[in-house]
Short mmCIF file of C-alpha atoms in Angstrom, two decimals:
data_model
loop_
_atom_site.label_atom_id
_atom_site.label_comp_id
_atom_site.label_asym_id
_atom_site.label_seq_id
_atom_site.Cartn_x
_atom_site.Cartn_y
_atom_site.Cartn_z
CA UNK X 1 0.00 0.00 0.00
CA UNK X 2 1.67 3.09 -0.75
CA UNK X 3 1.84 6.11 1.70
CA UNK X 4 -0.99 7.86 0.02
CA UNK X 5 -3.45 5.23 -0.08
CA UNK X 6 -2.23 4.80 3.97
CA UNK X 7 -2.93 8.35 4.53
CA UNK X 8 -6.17 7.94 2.73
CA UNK X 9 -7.38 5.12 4.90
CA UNK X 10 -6.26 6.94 7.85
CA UNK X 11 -9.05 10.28 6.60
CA UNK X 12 -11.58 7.69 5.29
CA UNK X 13 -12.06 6.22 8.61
CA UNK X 14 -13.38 8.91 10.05
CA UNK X 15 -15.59 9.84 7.31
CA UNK X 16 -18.74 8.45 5.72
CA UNK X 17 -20.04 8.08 2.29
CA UNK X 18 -22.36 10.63 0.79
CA UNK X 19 -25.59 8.81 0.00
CA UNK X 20 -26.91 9.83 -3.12
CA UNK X 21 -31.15 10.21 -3.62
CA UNK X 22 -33.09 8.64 -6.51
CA UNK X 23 -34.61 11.21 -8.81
CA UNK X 24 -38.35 12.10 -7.38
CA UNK X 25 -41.25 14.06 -8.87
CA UNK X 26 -41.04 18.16 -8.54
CA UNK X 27 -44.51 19.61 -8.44
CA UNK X 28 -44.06 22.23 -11.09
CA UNK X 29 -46.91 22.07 -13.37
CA UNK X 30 -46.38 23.14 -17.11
CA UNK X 31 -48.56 21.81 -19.62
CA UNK X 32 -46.16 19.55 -21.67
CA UNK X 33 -42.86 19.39 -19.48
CA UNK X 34 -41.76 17.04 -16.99
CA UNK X 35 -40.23 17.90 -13.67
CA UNK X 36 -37.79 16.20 -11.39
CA UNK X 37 -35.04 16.66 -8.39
CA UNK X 38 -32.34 14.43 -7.66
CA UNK X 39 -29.25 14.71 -4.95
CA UNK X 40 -25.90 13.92 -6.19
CA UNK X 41 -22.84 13.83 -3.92
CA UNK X 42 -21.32 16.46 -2.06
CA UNK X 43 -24.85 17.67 -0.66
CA UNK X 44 -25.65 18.85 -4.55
CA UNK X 45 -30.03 19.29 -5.95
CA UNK X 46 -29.99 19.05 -9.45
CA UNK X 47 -33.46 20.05 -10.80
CA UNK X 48 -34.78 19.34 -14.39
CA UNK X 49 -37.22 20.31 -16.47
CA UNK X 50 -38.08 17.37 -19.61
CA UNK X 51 -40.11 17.84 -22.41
CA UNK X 52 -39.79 14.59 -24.76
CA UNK X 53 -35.90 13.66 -25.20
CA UNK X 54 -34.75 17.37 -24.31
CA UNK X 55 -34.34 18.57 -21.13
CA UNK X 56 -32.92 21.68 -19.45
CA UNK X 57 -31.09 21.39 -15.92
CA UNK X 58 -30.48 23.75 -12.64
CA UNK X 59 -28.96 22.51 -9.91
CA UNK X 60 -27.86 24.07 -6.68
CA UNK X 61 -24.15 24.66 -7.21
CA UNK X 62 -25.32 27.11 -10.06
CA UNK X 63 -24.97 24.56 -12.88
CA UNK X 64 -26.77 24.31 -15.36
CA UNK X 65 -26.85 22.35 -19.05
CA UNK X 66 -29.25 21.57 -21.73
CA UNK X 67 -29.23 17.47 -22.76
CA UNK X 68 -30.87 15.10 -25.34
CA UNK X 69 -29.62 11.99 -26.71
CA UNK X 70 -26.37 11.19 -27.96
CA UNK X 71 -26.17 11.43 -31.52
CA UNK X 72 -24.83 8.06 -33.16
CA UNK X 73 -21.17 8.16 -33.37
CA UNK X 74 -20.89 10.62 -31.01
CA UNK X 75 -17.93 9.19 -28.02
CA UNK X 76 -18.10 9.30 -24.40
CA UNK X 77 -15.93 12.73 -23.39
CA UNK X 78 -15.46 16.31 -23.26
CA UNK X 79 -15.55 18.59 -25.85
CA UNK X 80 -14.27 21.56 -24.55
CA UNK X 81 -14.84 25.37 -26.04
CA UNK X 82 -14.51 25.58 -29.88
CA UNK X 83 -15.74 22.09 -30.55
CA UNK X 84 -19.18 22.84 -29.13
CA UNK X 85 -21.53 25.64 -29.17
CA UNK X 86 -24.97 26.43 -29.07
CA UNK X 87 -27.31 29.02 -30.86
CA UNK X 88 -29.95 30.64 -28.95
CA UNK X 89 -31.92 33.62 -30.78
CA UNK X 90 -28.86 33.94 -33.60
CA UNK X 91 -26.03 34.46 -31.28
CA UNK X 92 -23.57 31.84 -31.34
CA UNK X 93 -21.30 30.69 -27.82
CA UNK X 94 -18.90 28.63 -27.66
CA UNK X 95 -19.63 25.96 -24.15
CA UNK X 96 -18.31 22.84 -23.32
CA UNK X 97 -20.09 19.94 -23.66
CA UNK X 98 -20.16 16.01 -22.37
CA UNK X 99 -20.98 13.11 -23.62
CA UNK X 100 -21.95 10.04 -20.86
CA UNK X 101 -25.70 8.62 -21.29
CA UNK X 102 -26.86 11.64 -22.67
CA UNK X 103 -24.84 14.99 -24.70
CA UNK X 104 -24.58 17.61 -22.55
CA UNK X 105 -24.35 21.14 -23.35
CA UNK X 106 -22.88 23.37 -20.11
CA UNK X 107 -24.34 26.93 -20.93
CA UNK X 108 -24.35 29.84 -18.42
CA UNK X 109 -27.96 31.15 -16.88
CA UNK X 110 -27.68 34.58 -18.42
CA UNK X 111 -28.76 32.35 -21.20
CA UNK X 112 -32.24 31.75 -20.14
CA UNK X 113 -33.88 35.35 -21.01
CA UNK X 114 -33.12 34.11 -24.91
CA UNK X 115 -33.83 30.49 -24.38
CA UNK X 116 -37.19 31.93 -23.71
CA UNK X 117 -37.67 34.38 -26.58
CA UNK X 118 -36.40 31.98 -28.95
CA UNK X 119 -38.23 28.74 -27.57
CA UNK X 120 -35.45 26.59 -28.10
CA UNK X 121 -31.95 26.73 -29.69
CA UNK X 122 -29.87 25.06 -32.29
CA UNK X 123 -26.19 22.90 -31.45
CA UNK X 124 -23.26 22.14 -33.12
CA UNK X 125 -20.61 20.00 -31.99
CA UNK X 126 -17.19 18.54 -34.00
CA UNK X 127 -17.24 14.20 -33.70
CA UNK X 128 -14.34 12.04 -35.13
CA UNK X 129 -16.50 12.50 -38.17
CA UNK X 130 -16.74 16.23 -38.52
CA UNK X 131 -19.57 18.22 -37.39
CA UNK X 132 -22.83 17.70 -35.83
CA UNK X 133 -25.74 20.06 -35.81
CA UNK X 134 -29.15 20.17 -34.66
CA UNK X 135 -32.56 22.28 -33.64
CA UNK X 136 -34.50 22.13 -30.57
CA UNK X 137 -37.65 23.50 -30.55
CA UNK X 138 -39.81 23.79 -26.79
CA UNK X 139 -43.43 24.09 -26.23
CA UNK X 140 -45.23 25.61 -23.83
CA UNK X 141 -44.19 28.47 -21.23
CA UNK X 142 -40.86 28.94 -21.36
CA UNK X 143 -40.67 30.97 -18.43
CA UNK X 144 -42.83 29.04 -16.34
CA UNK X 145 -40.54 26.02 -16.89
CA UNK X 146 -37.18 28.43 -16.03
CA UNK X 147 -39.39 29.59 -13.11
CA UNK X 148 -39.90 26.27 -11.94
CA UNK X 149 -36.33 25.46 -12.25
CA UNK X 150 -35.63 28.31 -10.01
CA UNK X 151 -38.27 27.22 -7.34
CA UNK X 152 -37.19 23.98 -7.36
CA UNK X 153 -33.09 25.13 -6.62
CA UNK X 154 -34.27 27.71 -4.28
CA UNK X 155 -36.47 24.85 -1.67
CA UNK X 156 -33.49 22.53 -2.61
CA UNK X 157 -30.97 25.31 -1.00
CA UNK X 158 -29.78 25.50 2.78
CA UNK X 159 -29.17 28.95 3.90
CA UNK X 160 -25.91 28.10 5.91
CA UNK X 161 -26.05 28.82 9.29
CA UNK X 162 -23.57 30.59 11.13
CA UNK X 163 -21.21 27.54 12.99
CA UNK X 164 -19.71 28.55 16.47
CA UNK X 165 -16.28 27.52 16.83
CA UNK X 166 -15.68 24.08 18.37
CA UNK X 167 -13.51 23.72 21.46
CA UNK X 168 -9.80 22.68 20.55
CA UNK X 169 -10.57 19.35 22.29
CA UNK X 170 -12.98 18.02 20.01
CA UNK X 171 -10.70 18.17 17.14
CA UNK X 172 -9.07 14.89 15.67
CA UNK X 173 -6.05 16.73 13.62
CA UNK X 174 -4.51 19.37 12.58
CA UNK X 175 -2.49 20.69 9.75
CA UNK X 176 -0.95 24.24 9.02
CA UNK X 177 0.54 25.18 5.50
CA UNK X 178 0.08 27.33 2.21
CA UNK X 179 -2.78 28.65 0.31
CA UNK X 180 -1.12 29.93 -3.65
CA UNK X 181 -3.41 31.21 -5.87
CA UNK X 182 -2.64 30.12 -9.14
CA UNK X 183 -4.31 32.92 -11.13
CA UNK X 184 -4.68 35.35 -8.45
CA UNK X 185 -5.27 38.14 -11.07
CA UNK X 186 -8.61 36.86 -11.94
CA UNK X 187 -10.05 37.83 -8.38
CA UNK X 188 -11.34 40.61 -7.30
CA UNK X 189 -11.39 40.82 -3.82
CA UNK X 190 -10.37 42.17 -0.65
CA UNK X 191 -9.01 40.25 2.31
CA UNK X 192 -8.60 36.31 2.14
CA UNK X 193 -10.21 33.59 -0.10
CA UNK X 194 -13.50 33.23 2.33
CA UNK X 195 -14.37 36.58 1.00
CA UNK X 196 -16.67 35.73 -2.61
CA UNK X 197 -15.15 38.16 -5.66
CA UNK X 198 -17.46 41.24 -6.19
CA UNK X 199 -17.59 43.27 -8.94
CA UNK X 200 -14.42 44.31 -11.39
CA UNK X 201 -12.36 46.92 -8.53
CA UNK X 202 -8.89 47.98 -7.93
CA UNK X 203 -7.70 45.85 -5.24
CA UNK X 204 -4.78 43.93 -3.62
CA UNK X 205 -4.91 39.99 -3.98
CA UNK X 206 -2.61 38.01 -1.89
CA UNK X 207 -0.76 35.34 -4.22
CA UNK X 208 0.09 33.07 -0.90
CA UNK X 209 -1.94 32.58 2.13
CA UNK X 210 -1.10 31.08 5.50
CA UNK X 211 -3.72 28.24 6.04
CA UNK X 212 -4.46 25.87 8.13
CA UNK X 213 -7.10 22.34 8.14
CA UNK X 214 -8.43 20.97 11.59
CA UNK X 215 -10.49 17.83 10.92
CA UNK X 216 -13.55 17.18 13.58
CA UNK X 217 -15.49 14.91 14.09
CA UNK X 218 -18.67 14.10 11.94
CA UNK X 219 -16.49 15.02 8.85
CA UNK X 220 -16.28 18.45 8.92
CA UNK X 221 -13.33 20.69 8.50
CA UNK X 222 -12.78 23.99 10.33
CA UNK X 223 -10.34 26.49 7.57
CA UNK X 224 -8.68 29.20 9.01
CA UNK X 225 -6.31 31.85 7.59
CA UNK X 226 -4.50 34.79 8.59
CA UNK X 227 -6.07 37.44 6.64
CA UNK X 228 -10.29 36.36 7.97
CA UNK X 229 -12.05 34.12 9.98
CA UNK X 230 -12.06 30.69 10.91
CA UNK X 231 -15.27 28.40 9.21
CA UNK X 232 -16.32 25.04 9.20
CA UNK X 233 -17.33 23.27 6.49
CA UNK X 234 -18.37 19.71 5.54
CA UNK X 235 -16.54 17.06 3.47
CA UNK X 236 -17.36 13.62 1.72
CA UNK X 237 -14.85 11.03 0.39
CA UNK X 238 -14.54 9.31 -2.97
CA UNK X 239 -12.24 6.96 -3.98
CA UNK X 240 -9.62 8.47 -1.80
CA UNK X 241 -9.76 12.07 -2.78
CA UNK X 242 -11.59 13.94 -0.10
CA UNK X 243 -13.95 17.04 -0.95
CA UNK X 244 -14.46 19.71 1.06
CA UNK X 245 -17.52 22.04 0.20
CA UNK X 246 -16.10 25.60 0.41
CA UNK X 247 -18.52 28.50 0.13
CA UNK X 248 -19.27 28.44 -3.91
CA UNK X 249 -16.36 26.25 -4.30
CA UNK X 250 -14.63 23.29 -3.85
CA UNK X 251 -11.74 21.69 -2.27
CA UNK X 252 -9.91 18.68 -3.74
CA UNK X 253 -7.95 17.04 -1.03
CA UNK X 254 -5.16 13.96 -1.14
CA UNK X 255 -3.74 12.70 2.24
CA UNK X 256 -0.10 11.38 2.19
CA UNK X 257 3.07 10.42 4.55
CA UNK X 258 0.06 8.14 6.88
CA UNK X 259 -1.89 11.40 7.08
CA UNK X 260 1.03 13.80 7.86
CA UNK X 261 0.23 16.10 5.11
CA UNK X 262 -2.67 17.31 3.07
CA UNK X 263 -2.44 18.16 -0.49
CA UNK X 264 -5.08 20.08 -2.17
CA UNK X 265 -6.58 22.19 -5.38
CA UNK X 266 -9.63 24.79 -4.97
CA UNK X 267 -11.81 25.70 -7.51
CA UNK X 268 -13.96 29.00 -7.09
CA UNK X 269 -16.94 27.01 -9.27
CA UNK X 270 -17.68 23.63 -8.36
CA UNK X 271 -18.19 22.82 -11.93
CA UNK X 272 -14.95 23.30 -13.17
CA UNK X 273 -13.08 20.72 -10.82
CA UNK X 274 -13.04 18.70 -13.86
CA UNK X 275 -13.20 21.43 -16.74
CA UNK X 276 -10.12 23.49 -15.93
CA UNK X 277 -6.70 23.92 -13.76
CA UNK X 278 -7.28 24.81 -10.35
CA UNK X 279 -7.58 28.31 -8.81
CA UNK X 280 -5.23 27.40 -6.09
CA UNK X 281 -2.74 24.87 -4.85
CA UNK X 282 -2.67 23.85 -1.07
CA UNK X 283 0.13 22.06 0.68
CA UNK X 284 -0.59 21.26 4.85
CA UNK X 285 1.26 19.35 7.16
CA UNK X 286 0.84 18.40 10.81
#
């Protein structure tokens, strides 16, 4: 067993698995459409709204896609930005798109207001084959359904509640390091990486942060760094990589040297774990 599959085991036995809920009805009623809610892990609602094969999905992290069938031919993968892109009322975006039991298109929300002048949109994505194109045309109110969507995310969300700082005896470990930002540039903020980016501003970003990672028990983390205040947040495990829900974010965590040491990547959008490089590395030790 190597020493960070040890460390691993040593983090996953204090921890528990998420447990993920089937899909279940949403009561959203709009003549024609279909509504449902599902958890996935890591405490995530995705809501969806199906009319026939097409379907348009919210969830709770702020993602949301539009999905259909795969084409034939099409491959299991990503297709990142400039080998997918969708139409809505003429304009033309470049998004990336998957491909597992269904394709897939990641758009943003600010997409919606033309998704529901234009009642549908049209796709275009490049297979091994060239490219492949297609129209999708909705029924119905188009507003009501995005409404719905929004209802559904908004019952589905937790307002977090303010966590009182536990007592240095209940804690199981504790490790103190580094927080680098890897394109600190592309924040805007003030103070340290708790604080959310506001709008475009002239401000100072800090490229390194001191950090530190105190695991409790009932797997939650308590984060503290120098610059703002300590929080607590909770964590599930998968397959030995450890992720810890942080504000709009996420950390990716790795435990090595029998637990000695923490290594870890934060991405400001939970989304993107998988889409791009982290916003910042983070290297703890006990």
């Amino acid at each position: 067993m190597t020493k960070a599959w040890v460390g691993a085991a040593l983090f996953l036995a204090l921890s528990t698995s998420a447990v993920v809920a089937q899909q279940e009805p949403w009561g959203a009623n709009v003549p024609g459409w279909k509504f449902t809610q599902a958890s996935e892990a890591g405490g995530i609602a995705n809501c969806r709204a199906m009319q026939g094969d097409y379907l348009v999905s919210l969830s709770t992290n702020g993602r949301t896609y539009l999905s259909m069938s795969v084409p034939a031919g099409l491959p299991k993968g990503w297709y990142r930005e400039g080998r997918a892109s969708v139409i809505i009322g003429g304009n033309a975006e470049p998004v990336d798109a998957e491909v597992t039991n269904r394709l897939l298109f990641y758009i943003d929300s600010g997409n919606y207001p033309g998704l529901i002048r234009a009642r549908g949109y049209q796709w275009r994505i490049m297979g091994p084959k060239g490219a492949l194109t297609g129209t999708v045309s909705f029924s119905g109110d188009i507003a009501n359904v995005i409404a719905a969507l929004r209802a559904c995310v908004k019952a589905n969300t937790v307002a977090a509640q303010p966590q009182p700082a536990p007592q240095a005896a209940s804690s199981i470990a504790k490790w103190s390091g580094m927080w680098s930002w890897v394109r600190p540039l592309e924040f805007n903020f003030s103070g340290g990486p708790a604080a959310p980016p506001p709008g475009p501003q002239d401000v100072t970003v800090r490229k390194r942060e001191n950090v530190s990672f105190e695991l409790l028990p009932n797997n939650h983390v308590k984060i503290c760094f120098a610059s703002s205040p300590c929080s607590v947040f909770p964590f599930t495990q998968n397959n030995g990589i450890f992720e810890i829900d942080y504000h709009s974010g996420i950390i990716s965590v790795v435990t090595d040297d029998q637990g000695r040491s923490l290594n870890g990547q934060f991405w400001w959008q939970k989304q993107n774990r998988m889409r791009t490089t982290p916003d910042a590395m983070i290297l703890v030790r006990q």
